[in-house]
XYZ file of C-alpha atoms in Angstrom:
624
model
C -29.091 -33.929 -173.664
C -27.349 -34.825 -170.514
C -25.337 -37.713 -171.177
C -25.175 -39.418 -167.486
C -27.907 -37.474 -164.793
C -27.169 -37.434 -161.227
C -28.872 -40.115 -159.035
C -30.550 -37.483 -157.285
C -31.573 -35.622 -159.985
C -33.286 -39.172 -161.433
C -35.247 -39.195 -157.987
C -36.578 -35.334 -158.530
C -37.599 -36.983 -162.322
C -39.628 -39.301 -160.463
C -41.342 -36.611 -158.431
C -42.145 -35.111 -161.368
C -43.422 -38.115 -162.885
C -46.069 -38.625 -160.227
C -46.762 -34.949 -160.144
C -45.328 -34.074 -156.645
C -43.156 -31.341 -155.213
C -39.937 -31.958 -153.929
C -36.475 -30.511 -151.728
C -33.396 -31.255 -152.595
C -31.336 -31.534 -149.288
C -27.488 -31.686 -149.550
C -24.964 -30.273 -147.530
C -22.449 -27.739 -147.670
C -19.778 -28.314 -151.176
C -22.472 -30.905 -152.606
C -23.192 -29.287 -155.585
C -26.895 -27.822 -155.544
C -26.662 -25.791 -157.827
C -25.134 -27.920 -160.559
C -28.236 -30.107 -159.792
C -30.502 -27.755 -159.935
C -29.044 -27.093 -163.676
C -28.708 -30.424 -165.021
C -32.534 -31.000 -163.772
C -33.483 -27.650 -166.188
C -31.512 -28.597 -168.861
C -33.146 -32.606 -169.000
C -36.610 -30.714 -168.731
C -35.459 -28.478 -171.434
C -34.725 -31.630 -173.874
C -37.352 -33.943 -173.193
C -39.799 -31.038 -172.712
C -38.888 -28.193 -174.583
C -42.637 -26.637 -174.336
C -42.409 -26.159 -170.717
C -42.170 -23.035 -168.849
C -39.904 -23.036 -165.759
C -39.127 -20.289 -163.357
C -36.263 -20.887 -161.529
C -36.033 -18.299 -158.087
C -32.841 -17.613 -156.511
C -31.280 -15.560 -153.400
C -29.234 -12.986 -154.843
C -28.701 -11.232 -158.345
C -25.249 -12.887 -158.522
C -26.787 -16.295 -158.020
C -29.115 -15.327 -161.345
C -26.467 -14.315 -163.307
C -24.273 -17.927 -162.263
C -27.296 -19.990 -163.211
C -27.830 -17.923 -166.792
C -24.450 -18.348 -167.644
C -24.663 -21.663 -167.317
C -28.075 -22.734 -168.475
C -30.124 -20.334 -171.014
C -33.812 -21.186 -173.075
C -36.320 -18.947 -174.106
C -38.710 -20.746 -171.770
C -36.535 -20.159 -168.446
C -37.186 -17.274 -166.573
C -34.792 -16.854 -163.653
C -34.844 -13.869 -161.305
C -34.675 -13.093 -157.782
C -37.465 -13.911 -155.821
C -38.613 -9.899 -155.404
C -38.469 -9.857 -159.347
C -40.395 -12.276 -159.927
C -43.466 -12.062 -157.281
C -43.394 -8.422 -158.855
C -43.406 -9.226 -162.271
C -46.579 -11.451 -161.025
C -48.386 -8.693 -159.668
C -47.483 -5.973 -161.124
C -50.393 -5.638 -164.186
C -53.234 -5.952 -161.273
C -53.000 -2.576 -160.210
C -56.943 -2.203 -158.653
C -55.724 -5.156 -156.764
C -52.479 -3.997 -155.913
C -53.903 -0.359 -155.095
C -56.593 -2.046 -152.424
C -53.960 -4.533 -151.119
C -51.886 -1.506 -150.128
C -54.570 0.278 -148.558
C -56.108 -3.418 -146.319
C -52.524 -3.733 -145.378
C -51.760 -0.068 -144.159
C -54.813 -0.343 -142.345
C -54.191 -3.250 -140.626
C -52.313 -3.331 -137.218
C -49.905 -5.910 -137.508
C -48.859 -5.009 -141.102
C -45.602 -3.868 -141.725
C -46.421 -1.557 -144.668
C -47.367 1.726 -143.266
C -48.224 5.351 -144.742
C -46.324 9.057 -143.104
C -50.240 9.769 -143.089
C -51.111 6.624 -140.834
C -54.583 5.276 -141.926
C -55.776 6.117 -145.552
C -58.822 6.216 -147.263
C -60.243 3.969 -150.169
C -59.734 6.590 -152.702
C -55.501 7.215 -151.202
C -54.153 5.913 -154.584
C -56.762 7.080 -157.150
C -54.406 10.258 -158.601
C -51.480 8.063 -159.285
C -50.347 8.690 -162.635
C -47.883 5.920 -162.975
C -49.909 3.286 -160.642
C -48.517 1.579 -157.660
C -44.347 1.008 -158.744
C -41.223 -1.480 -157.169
C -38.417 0.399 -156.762
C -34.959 0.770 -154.772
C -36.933 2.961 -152.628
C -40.061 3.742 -150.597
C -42.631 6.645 -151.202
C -46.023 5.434 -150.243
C -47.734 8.477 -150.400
C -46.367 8.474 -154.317
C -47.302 4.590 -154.220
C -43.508 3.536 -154.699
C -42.941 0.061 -153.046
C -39.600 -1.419 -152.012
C -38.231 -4.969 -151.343
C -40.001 -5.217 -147.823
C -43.673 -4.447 -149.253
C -43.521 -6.206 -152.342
C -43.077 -9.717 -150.058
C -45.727 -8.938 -147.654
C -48.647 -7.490 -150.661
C -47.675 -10.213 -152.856
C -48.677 -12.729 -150.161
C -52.000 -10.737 -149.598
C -52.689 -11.180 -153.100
C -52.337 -14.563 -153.698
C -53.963 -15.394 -150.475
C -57.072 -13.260 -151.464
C -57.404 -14.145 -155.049
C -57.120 -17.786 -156.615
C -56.991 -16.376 -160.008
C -53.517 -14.981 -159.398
C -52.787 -18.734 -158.192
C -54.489 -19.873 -161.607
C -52.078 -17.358 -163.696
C -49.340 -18.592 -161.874
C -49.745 -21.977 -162.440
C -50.367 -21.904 -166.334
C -47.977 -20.031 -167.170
C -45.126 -21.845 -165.506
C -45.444 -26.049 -165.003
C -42.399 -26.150 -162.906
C -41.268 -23.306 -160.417
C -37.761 -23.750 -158.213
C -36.293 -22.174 -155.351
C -32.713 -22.094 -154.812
C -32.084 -21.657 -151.251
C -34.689 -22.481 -149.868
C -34.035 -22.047 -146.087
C -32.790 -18.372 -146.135
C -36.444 -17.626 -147.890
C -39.244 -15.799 -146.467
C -41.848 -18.216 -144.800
C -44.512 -15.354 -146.728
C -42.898 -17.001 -150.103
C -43.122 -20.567 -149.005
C -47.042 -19.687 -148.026
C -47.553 -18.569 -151.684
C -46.071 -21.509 -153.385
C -46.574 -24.251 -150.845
C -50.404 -23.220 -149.383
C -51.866 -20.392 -151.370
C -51.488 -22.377 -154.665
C -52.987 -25.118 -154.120
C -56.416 -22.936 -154.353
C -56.315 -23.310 -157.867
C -56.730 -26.159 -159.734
C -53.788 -25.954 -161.823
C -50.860 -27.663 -160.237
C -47.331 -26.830 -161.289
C -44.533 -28.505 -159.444
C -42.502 -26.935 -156.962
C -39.262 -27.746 -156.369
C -36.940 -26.991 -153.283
C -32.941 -26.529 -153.342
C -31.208 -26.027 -150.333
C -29.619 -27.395 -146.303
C -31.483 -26.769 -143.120
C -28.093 -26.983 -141.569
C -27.387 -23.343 -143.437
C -30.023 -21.378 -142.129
C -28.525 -19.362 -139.779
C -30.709 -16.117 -140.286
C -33.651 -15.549 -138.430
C -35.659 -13.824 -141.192
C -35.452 -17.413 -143.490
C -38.493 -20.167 -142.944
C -35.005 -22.538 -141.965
C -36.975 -25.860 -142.462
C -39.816 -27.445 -144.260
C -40.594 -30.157 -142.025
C -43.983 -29.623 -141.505
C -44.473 -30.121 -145.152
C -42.397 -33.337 -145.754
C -44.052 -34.582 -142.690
C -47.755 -33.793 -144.361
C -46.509 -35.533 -147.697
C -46.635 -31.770 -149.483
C -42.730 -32.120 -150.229
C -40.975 -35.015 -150.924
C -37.236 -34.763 -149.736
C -34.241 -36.134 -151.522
C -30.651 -36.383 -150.192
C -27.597 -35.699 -152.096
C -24.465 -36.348 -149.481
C -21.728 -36.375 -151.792
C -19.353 -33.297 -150.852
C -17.391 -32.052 -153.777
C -15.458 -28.818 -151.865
C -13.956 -30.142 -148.380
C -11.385 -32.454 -147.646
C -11.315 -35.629 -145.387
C -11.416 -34.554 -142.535
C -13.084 -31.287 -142.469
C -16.280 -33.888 -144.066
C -15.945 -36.050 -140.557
C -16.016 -32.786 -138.505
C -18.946 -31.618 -140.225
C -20.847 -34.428 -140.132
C -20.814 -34.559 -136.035
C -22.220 -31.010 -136.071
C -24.937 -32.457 -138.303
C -28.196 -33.030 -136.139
C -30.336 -34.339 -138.841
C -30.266 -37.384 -141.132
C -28.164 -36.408 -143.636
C -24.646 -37.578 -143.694
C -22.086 -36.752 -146.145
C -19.879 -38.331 -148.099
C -16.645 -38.186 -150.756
C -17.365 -37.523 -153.568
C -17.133 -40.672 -156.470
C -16.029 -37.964 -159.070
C -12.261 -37.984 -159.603
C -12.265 -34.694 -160.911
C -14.491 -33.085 -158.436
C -11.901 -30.289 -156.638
C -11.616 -32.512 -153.104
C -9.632 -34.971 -154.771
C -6.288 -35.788 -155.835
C -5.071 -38.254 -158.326
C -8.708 -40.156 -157.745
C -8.439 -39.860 -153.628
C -10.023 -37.539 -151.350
C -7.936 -34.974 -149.776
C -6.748 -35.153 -146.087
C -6.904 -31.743 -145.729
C -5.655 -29.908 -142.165
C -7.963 -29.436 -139.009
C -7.155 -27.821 -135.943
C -8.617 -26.659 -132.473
C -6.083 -24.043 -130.696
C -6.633 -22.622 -127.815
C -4.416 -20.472 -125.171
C -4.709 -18.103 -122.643
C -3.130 -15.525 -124.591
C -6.165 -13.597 -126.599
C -3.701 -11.744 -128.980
C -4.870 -12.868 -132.750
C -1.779 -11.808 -134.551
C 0.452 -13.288 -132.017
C -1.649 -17.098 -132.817
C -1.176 -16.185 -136.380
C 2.687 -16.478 -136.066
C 2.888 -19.590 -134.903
C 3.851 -22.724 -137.247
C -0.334 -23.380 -137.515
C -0.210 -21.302 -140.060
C 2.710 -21.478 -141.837
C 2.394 -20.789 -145.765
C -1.099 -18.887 -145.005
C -1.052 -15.350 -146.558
C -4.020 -13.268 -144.915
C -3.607 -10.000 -147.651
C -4.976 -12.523 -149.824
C -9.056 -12.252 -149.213
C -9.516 -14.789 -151.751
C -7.629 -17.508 -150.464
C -7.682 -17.189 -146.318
C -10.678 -15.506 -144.160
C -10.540 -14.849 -141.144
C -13.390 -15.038 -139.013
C -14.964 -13.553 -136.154
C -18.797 -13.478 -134.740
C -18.370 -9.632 -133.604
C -16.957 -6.787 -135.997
C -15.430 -4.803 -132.953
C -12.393 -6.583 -133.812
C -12.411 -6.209 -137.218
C -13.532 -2.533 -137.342
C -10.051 -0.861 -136.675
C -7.712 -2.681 -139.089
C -10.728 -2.442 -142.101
C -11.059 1.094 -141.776
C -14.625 2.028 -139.904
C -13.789 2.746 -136.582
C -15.586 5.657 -135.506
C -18.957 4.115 -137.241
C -18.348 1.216 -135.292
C -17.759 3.532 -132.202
C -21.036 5.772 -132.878
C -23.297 2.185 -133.384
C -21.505 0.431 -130.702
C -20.183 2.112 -127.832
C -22.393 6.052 -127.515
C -22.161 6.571 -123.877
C -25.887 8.736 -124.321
C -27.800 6.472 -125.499
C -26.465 3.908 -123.491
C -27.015 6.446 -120.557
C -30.343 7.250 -121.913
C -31.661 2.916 -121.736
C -30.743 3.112 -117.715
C -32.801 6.216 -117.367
C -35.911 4.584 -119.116
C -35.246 1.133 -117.684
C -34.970 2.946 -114.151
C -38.040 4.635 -115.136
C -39.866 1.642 -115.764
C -38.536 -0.544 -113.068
C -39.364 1.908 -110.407
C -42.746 3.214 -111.380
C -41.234 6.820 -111.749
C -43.823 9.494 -112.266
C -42.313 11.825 -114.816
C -43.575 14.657 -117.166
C -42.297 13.545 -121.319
C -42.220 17.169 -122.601
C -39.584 17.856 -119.642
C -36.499 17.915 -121.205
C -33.646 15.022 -121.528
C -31.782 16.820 -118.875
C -34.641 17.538 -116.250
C -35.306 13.932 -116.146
C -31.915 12.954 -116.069
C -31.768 15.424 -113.057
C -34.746 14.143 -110.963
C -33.514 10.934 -111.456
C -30.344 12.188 -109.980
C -32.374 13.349 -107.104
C -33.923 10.406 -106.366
C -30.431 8.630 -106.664
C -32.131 6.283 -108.751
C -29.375 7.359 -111.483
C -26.280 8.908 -111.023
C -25.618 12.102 -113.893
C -22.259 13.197 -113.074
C -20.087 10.073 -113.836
C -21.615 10.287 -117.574
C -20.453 13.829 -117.609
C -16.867 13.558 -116.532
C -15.396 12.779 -119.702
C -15.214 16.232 -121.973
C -16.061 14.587 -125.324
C -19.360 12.826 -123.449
C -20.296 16.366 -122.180
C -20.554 17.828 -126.144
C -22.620 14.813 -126.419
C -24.551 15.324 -124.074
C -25.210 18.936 -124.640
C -26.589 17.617 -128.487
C -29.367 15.931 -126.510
C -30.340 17.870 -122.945
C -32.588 20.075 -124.173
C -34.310 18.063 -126.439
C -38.356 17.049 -124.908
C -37.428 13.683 -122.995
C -40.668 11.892 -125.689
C -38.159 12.763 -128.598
C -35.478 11.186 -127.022
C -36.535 8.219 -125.231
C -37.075 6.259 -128.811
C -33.819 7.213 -130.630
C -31.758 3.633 -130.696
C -28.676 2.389 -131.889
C -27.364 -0.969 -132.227
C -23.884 -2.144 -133.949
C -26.500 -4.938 -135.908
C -28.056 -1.095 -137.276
C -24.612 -0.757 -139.093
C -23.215 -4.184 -140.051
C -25.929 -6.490 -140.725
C -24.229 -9.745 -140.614
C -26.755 -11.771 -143.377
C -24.805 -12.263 -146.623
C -25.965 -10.385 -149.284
C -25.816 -9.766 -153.279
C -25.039 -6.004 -153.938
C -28.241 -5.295 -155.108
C -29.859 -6.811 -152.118
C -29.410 -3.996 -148.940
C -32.944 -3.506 -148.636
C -34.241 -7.353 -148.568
C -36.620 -8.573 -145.941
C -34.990 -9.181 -142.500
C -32.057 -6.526 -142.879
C -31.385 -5.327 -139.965
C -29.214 -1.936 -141.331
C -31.227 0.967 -140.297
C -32.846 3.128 -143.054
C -29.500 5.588 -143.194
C -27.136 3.180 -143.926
C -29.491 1.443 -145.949
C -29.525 4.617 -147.654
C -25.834 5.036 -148.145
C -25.153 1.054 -149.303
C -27.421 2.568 -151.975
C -25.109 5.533 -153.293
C -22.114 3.060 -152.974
C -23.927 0.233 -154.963
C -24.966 3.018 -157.340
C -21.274 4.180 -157.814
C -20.333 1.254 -158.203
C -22.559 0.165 -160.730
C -21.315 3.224 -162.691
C -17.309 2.515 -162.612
C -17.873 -1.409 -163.186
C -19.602 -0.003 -166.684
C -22.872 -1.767 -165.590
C -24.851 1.189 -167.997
C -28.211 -0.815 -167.904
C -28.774 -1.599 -164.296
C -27.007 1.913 -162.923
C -30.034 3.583 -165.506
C -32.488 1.137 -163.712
C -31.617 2.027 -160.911
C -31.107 5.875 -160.638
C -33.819 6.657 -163.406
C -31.033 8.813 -165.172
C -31.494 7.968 -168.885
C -28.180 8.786 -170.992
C -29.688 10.959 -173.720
C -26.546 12.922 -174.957
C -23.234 13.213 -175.189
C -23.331 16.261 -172.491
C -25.812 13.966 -170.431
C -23.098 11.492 -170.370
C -20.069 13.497 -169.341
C -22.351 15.279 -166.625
C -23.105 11.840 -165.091
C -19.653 11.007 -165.823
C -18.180 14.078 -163.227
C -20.959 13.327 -160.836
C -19.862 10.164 -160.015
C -16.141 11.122 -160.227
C -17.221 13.752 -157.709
C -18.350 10.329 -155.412
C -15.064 8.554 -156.083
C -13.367 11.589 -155.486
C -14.933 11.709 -151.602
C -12.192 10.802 -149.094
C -12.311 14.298 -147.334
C -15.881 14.764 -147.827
C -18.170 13.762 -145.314
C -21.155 11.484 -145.224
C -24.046 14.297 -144.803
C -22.508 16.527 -147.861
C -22.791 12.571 -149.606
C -25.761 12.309 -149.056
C -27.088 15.808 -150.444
C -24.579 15.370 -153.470
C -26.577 12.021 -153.864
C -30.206 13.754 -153.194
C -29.847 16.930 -155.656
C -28.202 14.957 -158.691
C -30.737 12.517 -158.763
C -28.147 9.706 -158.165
C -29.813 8.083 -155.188
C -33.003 10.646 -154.059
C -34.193 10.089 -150.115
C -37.198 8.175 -149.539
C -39.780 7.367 -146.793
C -38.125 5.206 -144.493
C -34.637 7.791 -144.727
C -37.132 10.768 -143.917
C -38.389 9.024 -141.359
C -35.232 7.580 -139.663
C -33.414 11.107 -139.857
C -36.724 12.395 -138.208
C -36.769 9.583 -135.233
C -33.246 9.377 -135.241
C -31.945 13.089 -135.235
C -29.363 12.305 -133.069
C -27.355 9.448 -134.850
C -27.768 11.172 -137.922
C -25.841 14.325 -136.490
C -23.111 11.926 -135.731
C -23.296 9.892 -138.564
C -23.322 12.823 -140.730
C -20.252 14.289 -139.593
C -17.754 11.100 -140.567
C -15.641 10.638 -143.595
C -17.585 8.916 -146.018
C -14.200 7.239 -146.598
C -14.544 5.627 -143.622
C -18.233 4.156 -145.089
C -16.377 3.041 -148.133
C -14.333 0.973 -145.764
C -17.207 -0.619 -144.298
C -18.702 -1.168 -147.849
C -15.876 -2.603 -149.427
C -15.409 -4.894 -146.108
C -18.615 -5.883 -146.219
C -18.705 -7.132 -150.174
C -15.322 -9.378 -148.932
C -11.990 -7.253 -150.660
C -10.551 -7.444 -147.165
C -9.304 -10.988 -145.330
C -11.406 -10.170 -142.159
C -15.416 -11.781 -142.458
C -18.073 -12.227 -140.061
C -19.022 -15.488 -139.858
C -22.462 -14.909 -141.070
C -21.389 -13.081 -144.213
C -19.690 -16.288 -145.700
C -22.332 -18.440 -145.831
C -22.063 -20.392 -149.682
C -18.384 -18.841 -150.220
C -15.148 -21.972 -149.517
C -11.466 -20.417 -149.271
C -8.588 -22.241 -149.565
C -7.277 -21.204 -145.845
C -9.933 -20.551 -142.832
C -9.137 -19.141 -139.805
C -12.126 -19.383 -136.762
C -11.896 -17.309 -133.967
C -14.615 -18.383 -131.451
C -15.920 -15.128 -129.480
C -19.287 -14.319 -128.101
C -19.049 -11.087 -127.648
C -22.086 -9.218 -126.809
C -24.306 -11.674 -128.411
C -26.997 -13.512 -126.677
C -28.061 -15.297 -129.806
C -25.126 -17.170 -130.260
C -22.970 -18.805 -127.613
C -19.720 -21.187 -128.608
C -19.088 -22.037 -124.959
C -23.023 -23.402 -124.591
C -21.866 -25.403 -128.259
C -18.644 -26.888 -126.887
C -20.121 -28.100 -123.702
C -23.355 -29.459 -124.984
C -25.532 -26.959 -123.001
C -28.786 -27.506 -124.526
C -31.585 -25.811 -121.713
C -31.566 -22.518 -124.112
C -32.424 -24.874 -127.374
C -32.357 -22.314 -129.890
C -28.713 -20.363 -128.941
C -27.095 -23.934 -128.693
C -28.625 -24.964 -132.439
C -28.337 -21.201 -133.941
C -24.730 -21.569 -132.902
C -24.084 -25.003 -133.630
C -25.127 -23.904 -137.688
C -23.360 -20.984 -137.487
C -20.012 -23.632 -136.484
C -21.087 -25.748 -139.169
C -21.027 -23.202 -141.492
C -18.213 -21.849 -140.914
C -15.883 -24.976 -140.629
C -17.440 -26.031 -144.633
C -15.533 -23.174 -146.111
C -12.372 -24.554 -145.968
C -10.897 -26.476 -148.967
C -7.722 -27.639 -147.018
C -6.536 -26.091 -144.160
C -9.193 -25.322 -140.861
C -8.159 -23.722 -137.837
C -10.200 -22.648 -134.899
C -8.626 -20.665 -131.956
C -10.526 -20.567 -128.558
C -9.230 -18.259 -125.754
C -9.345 -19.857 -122.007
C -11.280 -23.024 -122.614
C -12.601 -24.507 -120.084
C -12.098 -28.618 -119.383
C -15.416 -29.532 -120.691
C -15.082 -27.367 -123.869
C -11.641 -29.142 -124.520
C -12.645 -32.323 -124.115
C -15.526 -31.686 -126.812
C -12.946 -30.433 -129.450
C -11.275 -33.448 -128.818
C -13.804 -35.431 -129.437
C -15.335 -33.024 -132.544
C -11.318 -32.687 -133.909
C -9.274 -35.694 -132.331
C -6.472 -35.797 -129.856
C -4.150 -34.588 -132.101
C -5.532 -31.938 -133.711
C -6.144 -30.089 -130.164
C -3.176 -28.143 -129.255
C -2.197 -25.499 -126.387
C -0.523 -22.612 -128.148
């Protein structure tokens, strides 16, 4: 038993007591988690009957909570794991839920043979299967599908909302906000069909949803008496004043507080930490140059465990971690970018054209009608060869083919085993090769059981094992080999085979492919391991739930019209959602630090300085 529970964790008892689901707010460094634990474990003691699924985010936040709570009636999993595991058995259901969905327009499941009959899945010898990949015509479902059929099914059928119910009395999800708003429909609105009622329990900070896939809030439900909130404000990771700063980005109720634990890691002989905050700004826009002054004396940024620095854009970053020319393909083709002005010019100006003319012969009668001006693209040598790739192509295959930088580096933090979740915004090829890497990976960490799970490469014999072995030595081995031979290596020895949504991309996409294909997967390594955090450059999306001892902020917009820091710092609120998107994205990025917080600003404006000062104190704005 628990010796001494948590306040809050006394308040969730009462919920439970009077039979009524509940969230557990609490800001960043409050301890959620360990909450969320001591509540199993006092369930587990004075009810050791009970069965309790416990959902979570990532496959490295199910592993954290198993090591440090474990009972044969505790089921934790990710929260594609377990809808599947729910569903899976009901395969009539699951085969006619595929084919409603596929035939219905604003579904996101769809089949390389468009509309399908009743009788589509009736040959399937292994049934309608979850996998790291999709084949619908094989009835292979991946992480996208099995959110969007699960919520078909329990909307359609009570009984699955019966099941559910008796077979676990208590059912909690760990961060909540970055969650589908399908899964909150199941367990908050399709459930209570049945007349079963298991508790539902909610872990997780509004203020932290900074992805537009997750539900962010459940405010309609507290307000409707569905959910009843509970605050825990104690903050066990930051310092002083890093707790004060946060708290004025706060625009909801909950304020935080030191914590009253004098071992918790924010204090120091029974005291909170001061800690270090500072707002810098210049007109000098040279990072390394700010990173020699005295602000940062004693920071070492080769250590990626201790110090981050931040950015909102990976332009900057892309060059010192090693991806440049990917970043160049996603970010900066001159074609494609050509290629948006001819259809926008198109559109614009009511331009009668013929689609199986070729990409040139459009580009040319534009020309004509100087609504578009060819020979300034074509100056540049390298943009000719380019072009050349493309000009002959029928304008209707080439007026779809996009690129984005977002396509390459999607900035949502993620679990390894997590690059295909819902809301990724990583097109299907480099979806595709986070797969191989993951796979690889899986292999040299000696993770035997999930690499088998996830290849479907049983080792039967010795020889079985050394060929795998010099397979994936061939992988690590790669630094002059390039991304398309990768890719085929990948495809023929059954380490990661191509699916749907590759076919399809590679068939829509021709174009980046040919690019893509002809970089140094080396260079892709580079991305991976940046984006899994070995290197001291981050996004500022990607460290949501990590805390560093050191945190550097550099505020730049960018490209980005979704976030805006100059709109934050003057209190621009006409475009509501950039000025709150942003403001979490601040918040969350100023919570990381365990002592020392810096943010650097380049050519602040009056109004923007006088907000630090306000946000960080007179003091602790300086001119560098």
């Amino acid at each position: 038993m628990v010796e001494k529970l948590e306040l809050e964790v006394q308040e969730i008892l009462k919920c439970i007591a009077r039979k009524q689901n509940f969230l557990l707010s609490g800001g960043a460094g409050s301890g959620k988690t360990y909450s969320l634990v001591q509540l199993i474990e006092e369930i587990i003691h004075t009810n050791p009957l009970a069965k309790i699924a416990c959902i979570t985010y990532t496959n490295a936040a199910v592993k954290e909570i198993e090591e440090r709570v474990s009972h044969q009636n505790l089921k934790v999993s990710t929260i594609h794991d377990f809808l599947w595991d729910s569903i899976r058995n009901y395969q009539k259901d699951l085969k006619n839920g595929l084919i409603d969905l596929i035939n219905t327009e604003d579904s996101k499941i769809t089949s390389p043979d468009g509309t399908v009959e009743a009788f589509y899945f009736d040959n399937l010898n292994e049934g309608i299967q979850y996998k790291e990949y999709t084949r619908i015509q094989e009835g292979i479902i991946s992480h996208d599908e099995v959110l969007e059929l699960a919520n078909y099914l329990y909307k359609k059928h009570s009984v699955l909302c019966d099941i559910l119910q008796d077979t676990f009395q208590f059912i909690f999800i760990d961060e909540y906000q970055d969650t589908s708003q399908l899964v909150i429909k199941i367990f908050l609105e399709h459930v209570k069909k049945s007349k079963r009622r298991s508790i539902i329990g909610l872990f997780g900070d509004a203020m932290q949803s900074i992805y537009d896939s997750g539900i962010g809030n459940v405010n309609e439900y507290i307000e409707s008496n569905e959910v009843f909130e509970i605050q825990k404000k104690q903050n066990r990771r930051n310092p002083r004043l890093v707790i004060e700063l946060a708290n004025k980005l706060r625009y909801d109720s909950l304020v935080q507080e030191s914590s009253e634990d004098p071992a918790a890691p924010n204090m120091l002989n029974g005291v909170i930490k001061e800690g270090n905050i500072k707002f810098l700004y210049s007109s000098n826009d040279s990072i390394e140059e700010i990173k020699k002054t005295l602000y940062f004396e004693g920071w070492d940024f080769t250590d990626s465990k201790q110090t981050k620095e931040l950015y909102l854009t990976h332009n900057l970053i892309a060059a010192k971690a090693g991806f440049p020319s990917l970043m160049e393909i996603y970010d900066k083709d001159p074609i494609i970018k050509f290629k948006n002005k001819m259809r926008r010019k198109i559109k614009e100006d009511n331009v009668s054209i013929n689609e199986n003319d070729t990409f040139d012969q459009i580009a040319d009668l534009l020309a004509k009608q100087k609504k578009l001006k060819k020979e300034i693209l074509l100056e540049d040598p390298e943009t000719r060869i380019l072009y050349n790739l493309l000009k002959d192509k029928p304008y209707y295959e080439v007026k779809g083919i996009y690129l984005d930088k977002e396509s390459l580096i999607d900035d949502k933090k993620q679990d390894k085993t997590d690059e295909n979740r819902k809301g990724s915004k990583r097109d299907a090829l480099v979806k595709h090769l986070f797969k191989i890497q993951h796979i690889v990976d899986l292999y040299n960490k000696k993770n035997y059981n999930e690499f088998i799970r996830r290849t479907e490469l049983p080792i039967t014999s010795i020889k079985r094992k050394k060929d795998i072995h010099d397979i994936i030595e061939s992988f690590s081995d790669s630094s002059n080999k390039k991304i398309g031979e990768i890719i085929e290596l990948a495809d023929i020895n059954g380490i990661c085979k191509k699916d749907d949504k590759y076919n399809k991309f590679v068939q829509d996409n021709f174009y980046v492919f040919d690019r893509v294909r002809e970089v140094k997967y080396a260079e892709f390594q580079n991305l991976f391991y940046y984006l899994e955090g070995f290197t001291p450059f981050s996004t500022q999306h990607k460290i949501k739930g990590a805390e560093f001892e050191n945190v550097l902020v550099v505020l730049d917009n960018g490209k980005w019209t979704s976030f805006n820091f100059d709109y934050l710092f003057s209190e621009q609120t006409e475009k509501a959602s950039v000025y709150y998107r942003t403001k979490k994205l601040f918040y969350v990025c100023c919570t990381r630090a365990r002592n020392n917080l810096v943010i650097f600003f380049h050519n602040p404006n009056d109004l923007i300085i006088r907000q630090a000062k306000d946000w960080f104190g007179d003091d602790n704005v300086k001119k560098v």
